[in-house]
mmCIF file of C-alpha atoms in Angstrom:
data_model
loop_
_atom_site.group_PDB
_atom_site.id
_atom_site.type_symbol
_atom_site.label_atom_id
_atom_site.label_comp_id
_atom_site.label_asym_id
_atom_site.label_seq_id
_atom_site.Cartn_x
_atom_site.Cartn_y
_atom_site.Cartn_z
ATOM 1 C CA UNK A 1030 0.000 0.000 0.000
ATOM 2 C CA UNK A 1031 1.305 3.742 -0.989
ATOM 3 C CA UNK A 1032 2.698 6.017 1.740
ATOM 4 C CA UNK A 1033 -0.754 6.981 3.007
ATOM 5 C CA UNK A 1034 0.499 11.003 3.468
ATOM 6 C CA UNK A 1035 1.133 10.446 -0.588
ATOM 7 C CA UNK A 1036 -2.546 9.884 -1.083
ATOM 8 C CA UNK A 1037 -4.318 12.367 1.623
ATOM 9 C CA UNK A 1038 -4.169 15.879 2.991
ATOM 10 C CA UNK A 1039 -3.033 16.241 6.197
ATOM 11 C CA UNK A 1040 -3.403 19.864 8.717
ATOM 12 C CA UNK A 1041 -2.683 20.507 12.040
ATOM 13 C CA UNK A 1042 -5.618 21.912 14.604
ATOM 14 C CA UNK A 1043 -6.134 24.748 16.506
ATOM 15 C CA UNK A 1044 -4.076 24.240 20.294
ATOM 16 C CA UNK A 1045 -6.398 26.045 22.166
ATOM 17 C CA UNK A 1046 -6.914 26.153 26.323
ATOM 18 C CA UNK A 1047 -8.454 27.845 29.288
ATOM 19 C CA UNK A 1048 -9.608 31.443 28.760
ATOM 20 C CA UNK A 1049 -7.652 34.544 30.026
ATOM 21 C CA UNK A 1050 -8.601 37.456 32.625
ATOM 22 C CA UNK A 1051 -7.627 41.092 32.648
ATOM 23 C CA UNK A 1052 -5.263 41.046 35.318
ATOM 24 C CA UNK A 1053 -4.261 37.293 34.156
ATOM 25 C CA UNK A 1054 -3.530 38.171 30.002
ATOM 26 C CA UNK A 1055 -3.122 34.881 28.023
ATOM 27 C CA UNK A 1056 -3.185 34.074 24.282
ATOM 28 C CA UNK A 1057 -5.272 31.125 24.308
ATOM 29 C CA UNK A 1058 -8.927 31.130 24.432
ATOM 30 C CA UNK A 1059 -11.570 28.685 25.584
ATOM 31 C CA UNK A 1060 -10.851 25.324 24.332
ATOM 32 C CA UNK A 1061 -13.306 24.027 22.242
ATOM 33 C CA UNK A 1062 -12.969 20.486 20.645
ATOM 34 C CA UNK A 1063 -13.212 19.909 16.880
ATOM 35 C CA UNK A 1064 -13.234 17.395 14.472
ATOM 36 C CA UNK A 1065 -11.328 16.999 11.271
ATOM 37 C CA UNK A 1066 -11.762 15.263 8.153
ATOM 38 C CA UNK A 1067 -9.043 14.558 5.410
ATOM 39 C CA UNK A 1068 -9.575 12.890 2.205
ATOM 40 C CA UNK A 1069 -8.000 13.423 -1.474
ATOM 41 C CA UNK A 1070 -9.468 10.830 -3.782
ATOM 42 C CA UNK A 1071 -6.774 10.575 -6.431
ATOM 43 C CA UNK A 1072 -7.298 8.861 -10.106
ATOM 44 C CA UNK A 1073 -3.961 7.044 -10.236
ATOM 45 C CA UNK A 1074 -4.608 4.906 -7.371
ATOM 46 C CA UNK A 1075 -7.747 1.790 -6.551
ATOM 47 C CA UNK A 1076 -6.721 2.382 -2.750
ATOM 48 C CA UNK A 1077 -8.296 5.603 -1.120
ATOM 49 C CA UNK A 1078 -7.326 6.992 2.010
ATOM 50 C CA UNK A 1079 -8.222 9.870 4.898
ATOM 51 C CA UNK A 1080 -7.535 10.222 8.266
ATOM 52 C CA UNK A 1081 -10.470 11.445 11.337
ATOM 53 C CA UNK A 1082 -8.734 12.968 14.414
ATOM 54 C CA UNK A 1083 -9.625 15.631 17.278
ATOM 55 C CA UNK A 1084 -7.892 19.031 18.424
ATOM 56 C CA UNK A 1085 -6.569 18.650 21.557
ATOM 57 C CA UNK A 1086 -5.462 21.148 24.700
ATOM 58 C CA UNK A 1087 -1.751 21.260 26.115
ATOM 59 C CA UNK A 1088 -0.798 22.958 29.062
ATOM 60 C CA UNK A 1089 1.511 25.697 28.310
ATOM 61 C CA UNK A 1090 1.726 27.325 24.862
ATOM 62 C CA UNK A 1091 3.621 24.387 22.406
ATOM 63 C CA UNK A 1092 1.372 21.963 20.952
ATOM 64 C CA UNK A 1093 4.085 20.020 20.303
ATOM 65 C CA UNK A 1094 4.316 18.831 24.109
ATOM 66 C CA UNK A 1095 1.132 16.448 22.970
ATOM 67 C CA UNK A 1096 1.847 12.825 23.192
ATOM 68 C CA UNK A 1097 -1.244 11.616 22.288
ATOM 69 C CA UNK A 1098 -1.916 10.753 19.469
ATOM 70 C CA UNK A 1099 -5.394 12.622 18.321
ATOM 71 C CA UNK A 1100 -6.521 10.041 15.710
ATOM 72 C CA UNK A 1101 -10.267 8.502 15.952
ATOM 73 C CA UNK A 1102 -11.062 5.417 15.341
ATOM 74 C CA UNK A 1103 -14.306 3.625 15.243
ATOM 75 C CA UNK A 1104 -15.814 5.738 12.806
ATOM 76 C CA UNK A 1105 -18.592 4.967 9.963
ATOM 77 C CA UNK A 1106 -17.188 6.325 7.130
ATOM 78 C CA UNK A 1107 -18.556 6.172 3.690
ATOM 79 C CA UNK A 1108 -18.046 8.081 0.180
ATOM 80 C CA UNK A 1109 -20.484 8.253 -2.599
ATOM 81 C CA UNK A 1110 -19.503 8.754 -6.063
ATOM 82 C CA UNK A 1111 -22.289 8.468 -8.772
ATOM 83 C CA UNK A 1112 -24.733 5.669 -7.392
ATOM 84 C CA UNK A 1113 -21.701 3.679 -5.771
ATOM 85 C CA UNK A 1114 -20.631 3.634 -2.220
ATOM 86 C CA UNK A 1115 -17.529 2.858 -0.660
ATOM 87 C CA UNK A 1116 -17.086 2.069 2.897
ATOM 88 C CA UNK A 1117 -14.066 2.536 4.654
ATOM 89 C CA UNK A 1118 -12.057 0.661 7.364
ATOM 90 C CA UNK A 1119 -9.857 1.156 9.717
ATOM 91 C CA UNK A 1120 -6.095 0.642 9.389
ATOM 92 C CA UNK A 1121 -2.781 1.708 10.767
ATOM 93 C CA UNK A 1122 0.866 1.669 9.478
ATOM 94 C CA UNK A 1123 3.663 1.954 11.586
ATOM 95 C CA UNK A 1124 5.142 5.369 12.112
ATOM 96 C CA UNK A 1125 8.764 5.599 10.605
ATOM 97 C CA UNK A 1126 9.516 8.918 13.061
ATOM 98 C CA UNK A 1127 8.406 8.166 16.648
ATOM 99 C CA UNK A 1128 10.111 11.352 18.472
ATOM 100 C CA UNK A 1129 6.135 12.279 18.760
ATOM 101 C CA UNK A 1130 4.239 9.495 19.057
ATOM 102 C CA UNK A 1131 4.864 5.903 19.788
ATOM 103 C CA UNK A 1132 1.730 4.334 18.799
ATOM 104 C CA UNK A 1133 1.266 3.535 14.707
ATOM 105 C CA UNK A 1134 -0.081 5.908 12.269
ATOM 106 C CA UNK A 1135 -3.971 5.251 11.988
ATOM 107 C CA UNK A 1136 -6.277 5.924 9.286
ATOM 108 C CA UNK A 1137 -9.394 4.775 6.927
ATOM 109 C CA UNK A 1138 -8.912 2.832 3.309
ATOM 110 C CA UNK A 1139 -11.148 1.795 0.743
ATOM 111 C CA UNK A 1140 -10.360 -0.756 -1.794
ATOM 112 C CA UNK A 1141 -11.150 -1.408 -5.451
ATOM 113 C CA UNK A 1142 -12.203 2.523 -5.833
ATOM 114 C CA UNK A 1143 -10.713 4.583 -8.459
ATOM 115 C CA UNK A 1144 -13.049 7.856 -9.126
ATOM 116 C CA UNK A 1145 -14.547 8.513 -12.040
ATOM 117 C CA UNK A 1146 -14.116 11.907 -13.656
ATOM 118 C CA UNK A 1147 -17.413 14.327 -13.880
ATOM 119 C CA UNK A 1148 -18.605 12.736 -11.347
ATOM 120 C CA UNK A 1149 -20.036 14.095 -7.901
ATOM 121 C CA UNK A 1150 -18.481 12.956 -4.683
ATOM 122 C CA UNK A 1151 -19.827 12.889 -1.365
ATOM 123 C CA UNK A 1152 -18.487 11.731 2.092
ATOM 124 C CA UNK A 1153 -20.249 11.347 5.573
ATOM 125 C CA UNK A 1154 -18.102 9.884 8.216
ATOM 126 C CA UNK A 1155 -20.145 9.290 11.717
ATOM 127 C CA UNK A 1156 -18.330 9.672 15.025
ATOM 128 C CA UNK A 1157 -18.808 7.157 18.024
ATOM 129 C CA UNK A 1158 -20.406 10.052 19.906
ATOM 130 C CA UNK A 1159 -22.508 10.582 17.063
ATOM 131 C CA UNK A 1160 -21.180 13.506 15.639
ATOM 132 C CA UNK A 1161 -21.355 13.617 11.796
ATOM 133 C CA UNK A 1162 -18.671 15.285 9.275
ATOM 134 C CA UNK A 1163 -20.194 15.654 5.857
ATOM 135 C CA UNK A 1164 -18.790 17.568 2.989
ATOM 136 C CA UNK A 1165 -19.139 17.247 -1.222
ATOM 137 C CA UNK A 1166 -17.570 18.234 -4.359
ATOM 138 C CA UNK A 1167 -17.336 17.575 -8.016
ATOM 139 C CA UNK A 1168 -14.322 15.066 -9.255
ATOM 140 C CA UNK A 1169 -12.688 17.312 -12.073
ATOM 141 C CA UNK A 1170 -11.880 16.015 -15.656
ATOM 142 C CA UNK A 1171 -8.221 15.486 -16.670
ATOM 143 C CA UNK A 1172 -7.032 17.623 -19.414
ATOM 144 C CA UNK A 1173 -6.052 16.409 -23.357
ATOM 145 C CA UNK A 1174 -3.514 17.491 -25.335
ATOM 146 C CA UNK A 1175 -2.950 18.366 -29.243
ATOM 147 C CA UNK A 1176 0.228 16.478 -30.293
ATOM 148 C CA UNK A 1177 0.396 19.313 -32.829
ATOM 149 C CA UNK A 1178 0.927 21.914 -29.980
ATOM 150 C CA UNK A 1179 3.817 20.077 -28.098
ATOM 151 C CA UNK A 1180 7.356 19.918 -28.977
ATOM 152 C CA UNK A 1181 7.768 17.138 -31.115
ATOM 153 C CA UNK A 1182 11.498 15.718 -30.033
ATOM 154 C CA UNK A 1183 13.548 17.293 -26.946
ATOM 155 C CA UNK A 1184 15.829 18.975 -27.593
ATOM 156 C CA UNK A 1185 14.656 21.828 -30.206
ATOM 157 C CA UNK A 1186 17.484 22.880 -32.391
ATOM 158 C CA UNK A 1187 18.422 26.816 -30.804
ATOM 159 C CA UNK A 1188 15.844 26.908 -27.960
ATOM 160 C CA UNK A 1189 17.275 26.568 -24.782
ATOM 161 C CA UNK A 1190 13.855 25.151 -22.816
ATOM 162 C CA UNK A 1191 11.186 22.615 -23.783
ATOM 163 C CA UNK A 1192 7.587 22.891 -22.996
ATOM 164 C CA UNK A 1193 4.478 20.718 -22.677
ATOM 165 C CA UNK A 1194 0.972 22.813 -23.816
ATOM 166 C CA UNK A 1195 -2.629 20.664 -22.111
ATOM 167 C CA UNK A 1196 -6.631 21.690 -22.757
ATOM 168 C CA UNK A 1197 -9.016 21.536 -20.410
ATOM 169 C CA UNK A 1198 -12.976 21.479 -20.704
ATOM 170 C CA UNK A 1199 -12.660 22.813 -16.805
ATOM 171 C CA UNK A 1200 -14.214 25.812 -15.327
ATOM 172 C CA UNK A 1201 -11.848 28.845 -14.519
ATOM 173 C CA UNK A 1202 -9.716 29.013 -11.072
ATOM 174 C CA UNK A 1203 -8.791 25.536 -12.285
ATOM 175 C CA UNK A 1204 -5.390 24.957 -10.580
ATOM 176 C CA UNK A 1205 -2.919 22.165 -12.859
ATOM 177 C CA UNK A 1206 -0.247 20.820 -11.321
ATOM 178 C CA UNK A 1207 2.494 19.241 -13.792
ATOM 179 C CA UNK A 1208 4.891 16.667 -12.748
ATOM 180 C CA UNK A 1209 7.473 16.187 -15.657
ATOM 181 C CA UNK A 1210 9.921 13.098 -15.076
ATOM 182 C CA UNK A 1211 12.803 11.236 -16.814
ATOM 183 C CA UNK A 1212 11.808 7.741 -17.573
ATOM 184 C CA UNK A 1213 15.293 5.177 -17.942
ATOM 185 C CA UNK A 1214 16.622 1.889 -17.319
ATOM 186 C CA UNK A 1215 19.528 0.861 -15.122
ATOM 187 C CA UNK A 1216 20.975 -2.374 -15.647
ATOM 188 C CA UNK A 1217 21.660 -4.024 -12.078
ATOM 189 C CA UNK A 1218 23.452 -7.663 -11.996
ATOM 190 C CA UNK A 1219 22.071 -7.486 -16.089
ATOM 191 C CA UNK A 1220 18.591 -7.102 -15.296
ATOM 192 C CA UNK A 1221 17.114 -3.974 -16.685
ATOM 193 C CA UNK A 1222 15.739 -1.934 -13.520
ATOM 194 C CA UNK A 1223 12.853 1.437 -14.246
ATOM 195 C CA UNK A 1224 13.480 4.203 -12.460
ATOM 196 C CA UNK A 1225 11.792 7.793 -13.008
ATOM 197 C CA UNK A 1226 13.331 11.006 -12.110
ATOM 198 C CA UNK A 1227 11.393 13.670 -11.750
ATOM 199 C CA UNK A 1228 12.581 17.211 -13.374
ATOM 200 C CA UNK A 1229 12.902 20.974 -12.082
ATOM 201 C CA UNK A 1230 11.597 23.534 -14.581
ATOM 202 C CA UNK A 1231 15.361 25.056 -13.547
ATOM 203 C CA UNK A 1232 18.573 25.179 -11.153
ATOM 204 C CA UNK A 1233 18.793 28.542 -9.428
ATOM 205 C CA UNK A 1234 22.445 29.153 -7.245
ATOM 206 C CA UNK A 1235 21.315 29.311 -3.281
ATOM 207 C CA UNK A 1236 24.761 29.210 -0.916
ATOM 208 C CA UNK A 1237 27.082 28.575 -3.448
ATOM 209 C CA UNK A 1238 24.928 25.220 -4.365
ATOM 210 C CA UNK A 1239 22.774 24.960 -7.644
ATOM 211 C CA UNK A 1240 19.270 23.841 -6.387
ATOM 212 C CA UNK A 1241 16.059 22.388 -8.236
ATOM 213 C CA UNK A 1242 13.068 24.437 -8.371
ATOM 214 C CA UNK A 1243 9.819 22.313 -9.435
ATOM 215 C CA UNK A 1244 6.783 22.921 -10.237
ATOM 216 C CA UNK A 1245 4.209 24.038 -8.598
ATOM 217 C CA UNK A 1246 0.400 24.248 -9.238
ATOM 218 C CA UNK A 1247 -1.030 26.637 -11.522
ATOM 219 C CA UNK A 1248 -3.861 27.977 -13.418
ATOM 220 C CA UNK A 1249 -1.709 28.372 -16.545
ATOM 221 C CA UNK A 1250 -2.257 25.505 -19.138
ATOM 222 C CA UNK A 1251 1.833 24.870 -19.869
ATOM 223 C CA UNK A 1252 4.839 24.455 -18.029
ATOM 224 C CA UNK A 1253 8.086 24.921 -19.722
ATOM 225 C CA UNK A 1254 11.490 23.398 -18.374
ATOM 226 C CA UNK A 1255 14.911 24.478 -19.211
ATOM 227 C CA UNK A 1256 17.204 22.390 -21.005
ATOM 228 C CA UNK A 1257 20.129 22.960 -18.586
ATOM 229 C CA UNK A 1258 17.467 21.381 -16.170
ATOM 230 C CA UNK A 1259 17.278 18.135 -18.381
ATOM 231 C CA UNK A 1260 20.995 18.407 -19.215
ATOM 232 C CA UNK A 1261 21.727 18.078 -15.278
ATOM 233 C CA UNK A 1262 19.173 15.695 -14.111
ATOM 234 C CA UNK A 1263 20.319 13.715 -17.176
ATOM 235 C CA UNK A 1264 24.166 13.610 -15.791
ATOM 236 C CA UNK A 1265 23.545 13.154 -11.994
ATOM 237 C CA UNK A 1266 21.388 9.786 -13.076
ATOM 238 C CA UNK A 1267 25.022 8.281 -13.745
ATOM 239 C CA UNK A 1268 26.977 10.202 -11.313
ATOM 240 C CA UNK A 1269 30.115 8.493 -10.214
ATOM 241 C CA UNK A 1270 29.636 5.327 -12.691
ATOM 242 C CA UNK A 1271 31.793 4.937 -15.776
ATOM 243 C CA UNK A 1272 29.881 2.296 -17.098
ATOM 244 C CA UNK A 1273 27.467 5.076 -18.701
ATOM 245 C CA UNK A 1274 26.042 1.709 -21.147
ATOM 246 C CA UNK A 1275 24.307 0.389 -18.021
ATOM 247 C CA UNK A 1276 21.837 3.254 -18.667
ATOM 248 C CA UNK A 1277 19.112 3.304 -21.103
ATOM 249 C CA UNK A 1278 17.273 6.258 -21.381
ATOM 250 C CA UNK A 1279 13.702 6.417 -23.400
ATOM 251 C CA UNK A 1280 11.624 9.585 -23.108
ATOM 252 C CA UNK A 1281 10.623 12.472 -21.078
ATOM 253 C CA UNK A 1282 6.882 11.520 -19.616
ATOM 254 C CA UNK A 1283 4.714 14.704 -18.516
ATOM 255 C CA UNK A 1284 1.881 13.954 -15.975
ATOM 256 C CA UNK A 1285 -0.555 17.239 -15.245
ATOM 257 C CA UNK A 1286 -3.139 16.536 -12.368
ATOM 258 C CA UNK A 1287 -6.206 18.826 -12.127
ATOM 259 C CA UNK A 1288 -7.271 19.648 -9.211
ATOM 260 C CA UNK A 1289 -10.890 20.156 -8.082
ATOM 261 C CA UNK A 1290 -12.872 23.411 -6.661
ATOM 262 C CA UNK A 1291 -12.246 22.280 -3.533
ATOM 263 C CA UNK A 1292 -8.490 21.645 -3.794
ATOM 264 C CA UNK A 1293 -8.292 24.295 -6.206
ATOM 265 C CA UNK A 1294 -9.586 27.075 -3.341
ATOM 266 C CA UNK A 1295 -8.051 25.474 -0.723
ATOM 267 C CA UNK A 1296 -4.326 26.380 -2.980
ATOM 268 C CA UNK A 1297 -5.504 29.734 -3.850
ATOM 269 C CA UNK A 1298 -6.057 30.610 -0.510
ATOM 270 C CA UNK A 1299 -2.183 29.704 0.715
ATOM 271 C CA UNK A 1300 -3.137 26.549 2.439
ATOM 272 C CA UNK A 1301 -1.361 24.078 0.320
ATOM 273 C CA UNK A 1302 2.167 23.520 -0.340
ATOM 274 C CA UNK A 1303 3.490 23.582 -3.667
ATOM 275 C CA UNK A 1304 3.453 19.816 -4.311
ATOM 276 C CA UNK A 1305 -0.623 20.183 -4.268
ATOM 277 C CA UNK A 1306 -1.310 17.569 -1.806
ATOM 278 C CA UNK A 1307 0.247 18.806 1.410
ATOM 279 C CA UNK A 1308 -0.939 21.955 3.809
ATOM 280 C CA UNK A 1309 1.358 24.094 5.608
ATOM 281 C CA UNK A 1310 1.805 24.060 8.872
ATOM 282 C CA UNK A 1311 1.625 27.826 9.506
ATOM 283 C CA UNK A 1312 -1.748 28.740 8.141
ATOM 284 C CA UNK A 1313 -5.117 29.636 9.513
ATOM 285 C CA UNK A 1314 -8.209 27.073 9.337
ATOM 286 C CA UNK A 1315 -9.639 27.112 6.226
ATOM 287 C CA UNK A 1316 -12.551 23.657 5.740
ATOM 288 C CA UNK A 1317 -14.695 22.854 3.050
ATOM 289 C CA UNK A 1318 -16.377 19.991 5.948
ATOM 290 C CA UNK A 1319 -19.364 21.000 7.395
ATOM 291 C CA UNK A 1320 -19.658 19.609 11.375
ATOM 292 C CA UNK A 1321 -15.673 20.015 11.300
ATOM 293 C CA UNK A 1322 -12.540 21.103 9.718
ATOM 294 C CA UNK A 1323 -10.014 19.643 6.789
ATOM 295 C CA UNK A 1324 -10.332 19.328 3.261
ATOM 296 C CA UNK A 1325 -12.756 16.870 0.858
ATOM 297 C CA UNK A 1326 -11.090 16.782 -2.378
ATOM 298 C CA UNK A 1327 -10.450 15.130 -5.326
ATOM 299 C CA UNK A 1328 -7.587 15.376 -8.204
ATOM 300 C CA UNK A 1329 -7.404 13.569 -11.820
ATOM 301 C CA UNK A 1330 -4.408 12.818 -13.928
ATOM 302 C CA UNK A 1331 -3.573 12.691 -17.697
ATOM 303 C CA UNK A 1332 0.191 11.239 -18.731
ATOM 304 C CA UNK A 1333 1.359 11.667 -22.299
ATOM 305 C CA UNK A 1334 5.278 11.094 -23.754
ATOM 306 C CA UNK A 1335 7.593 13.819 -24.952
ATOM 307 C CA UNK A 1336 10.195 12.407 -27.163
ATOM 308 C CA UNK A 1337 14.058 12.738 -26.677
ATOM 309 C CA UNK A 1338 16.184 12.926 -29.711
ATOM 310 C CA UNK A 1339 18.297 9.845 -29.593
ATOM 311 C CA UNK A 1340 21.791 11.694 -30.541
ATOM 312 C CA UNK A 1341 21.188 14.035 -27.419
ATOM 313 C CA UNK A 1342 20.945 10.728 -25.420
ATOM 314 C CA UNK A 1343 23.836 9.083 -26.952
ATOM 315 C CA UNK A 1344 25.820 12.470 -26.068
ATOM 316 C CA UNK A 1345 25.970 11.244 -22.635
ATOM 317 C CA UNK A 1346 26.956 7.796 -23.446
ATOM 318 C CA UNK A 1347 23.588 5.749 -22.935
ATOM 319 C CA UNK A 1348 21.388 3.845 -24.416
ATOM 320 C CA UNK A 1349 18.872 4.735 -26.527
ATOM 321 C CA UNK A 1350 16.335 1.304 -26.510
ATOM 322 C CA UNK A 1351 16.409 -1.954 -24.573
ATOM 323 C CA UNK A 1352 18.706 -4.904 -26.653
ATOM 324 C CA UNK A 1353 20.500 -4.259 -29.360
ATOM 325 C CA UNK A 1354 20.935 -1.016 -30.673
#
């Protein structure tokens, strides 16, 4: 099963406790316990995942000193989409980093459900004390592409970047985000091993290093990466072996996931980090779940092949195709 914080949204609470008095001044506030609901349904996966857990109250001002962990369990969660139903169960991982908590990571999975585009989607997950999270939104169609409009063979004689152009039939305030990645064979103990790489859209110099920048989500409908980007990825893939044969490298493959309304908002308003998928830490509340907080969303993705000119591979000594060449 994936890394469940690959497939899911996760935020933190509010760390509230006991109110203040004039002569007794304190930031926190009443403590009031609430309920949060996270859940991404994702097209490239039959294995959906969220997590249920509760704000909690420390004493002091770092909500770090819980060491509880504020997952729920026992919940009746289920997720319509179209006139199916999935119903989820309960599961738990263990936790790779336990400097916080001990106990394993828990959360909900349904099997066998890959959403359908166009679709609507709608979740209700019941607490044991009968409280009831319920939210809804609208799984988004991927985008297409026009072979015509993309650059037919990387590199381009005299252009210094390469670019890959999508359509979409979706509404405006669509946010795209584009994952372009090197797709190549290693050859371990003579068996032919995939690996994908995924590319910056450039190198910037930070400290005296060069460091990737990637993309990002956007409501722009291409996403253009430098060649010097390729060039470098395409060198450190081989770093430090001689045997540059062992490598075999085929094409550049560009995946663009569109995001729904809900995830789409949720970006605009600063809450999620660049890769789309993840919230920051340091933002305000911001819930599309009504009886709760957290995010209902849903994302779709659309993969198509750019093709690398076979003398710019050989230039770095690989492969061009599997066997014989």
């Amino acid at each position: 099963m994936k890394k469940i914080l690959l497939s899911m949204i996760v935020i933190t609470a509010a760390f509230l406790s006991p109110g203040c008095k004039d002569e007794d001044f304190s930031p926190k506030g009443d403590f009031k316990e609430k309920y949060i609901l996270n859940c991404v349904l994702k097209s490239d996966t039959t294995v959906q995942t969220l997590t249920l857990s509760s704000s909690y109250n420390v004493d002091g001002y770092d909500p770090l000193a819980n060491r509880t962990d504020p997952a729920l369990r026992g919940a009746d969660v289920r997720v319509w989409v179209g006139d199916s139903v999935y119903i989820f169960r309960e599961a738990e991982e263990s936790r790779s980093d336990t400097s916080r908590y001990s106990t394993p990571i828990r959360y909900y999975y349904a099997k066998n459900f890959r959403p359908q585009a166009n679709k609507p989607a709608e979740i209700l997950a019941v607490l044991p004390n009968g409280r009831k999270l319920h939210a809804a939104t609208s799984i988004p169609l991927p985008v297409y592409v026009n072979f015509a409009e993309i650059d037919s063979i990387i590199p381009i004689d005299g252009r210094s970047y390469f670019r890959a152009v999508w359509n979409t039939n979706s509404g405006q305030n669509t946010y795209y985000y584009p994952r372009p990645s090197l797709v190549y064979f290693k050859f371990e103990n003579g068996i032919p091993i995939r690996h994908v790489r995924y590319l910056p859209e450039r190198y910037i110099l930070s400290g005296g290093k060069f460091v990737p920048v990637y993309p990002s989500p956007t409501l722009n409908l291409v996403c253009t990466v430098e060649l010097d980007a390729l060039n470098r990825v395409m060198e450190e893939i081989s770093a430090g072996d001689p045997n540059k044969k062992n490598y075999v490298v085929l094409s550049v493959i560009f995946e663009v996931w569109t995001l729904d309304m809900s995830l789409s908002g949720y970006y605009s308003s600063g809450k999620l980090a660049d890769d789309g998928f993840s919230v920051k830490l340091d933002q305000t509340d911001f819930t599309n779940v009504e009886g709760g907080l957290g995010i209902f969303g849903s994302c779709v993705s659309y993969q198509f092949p750019m093709r690398l000119d076979k003398n710019y591979i050989s230039s770095f000594g690989y492969k061009t195709k599997l066997g014989a060449e």
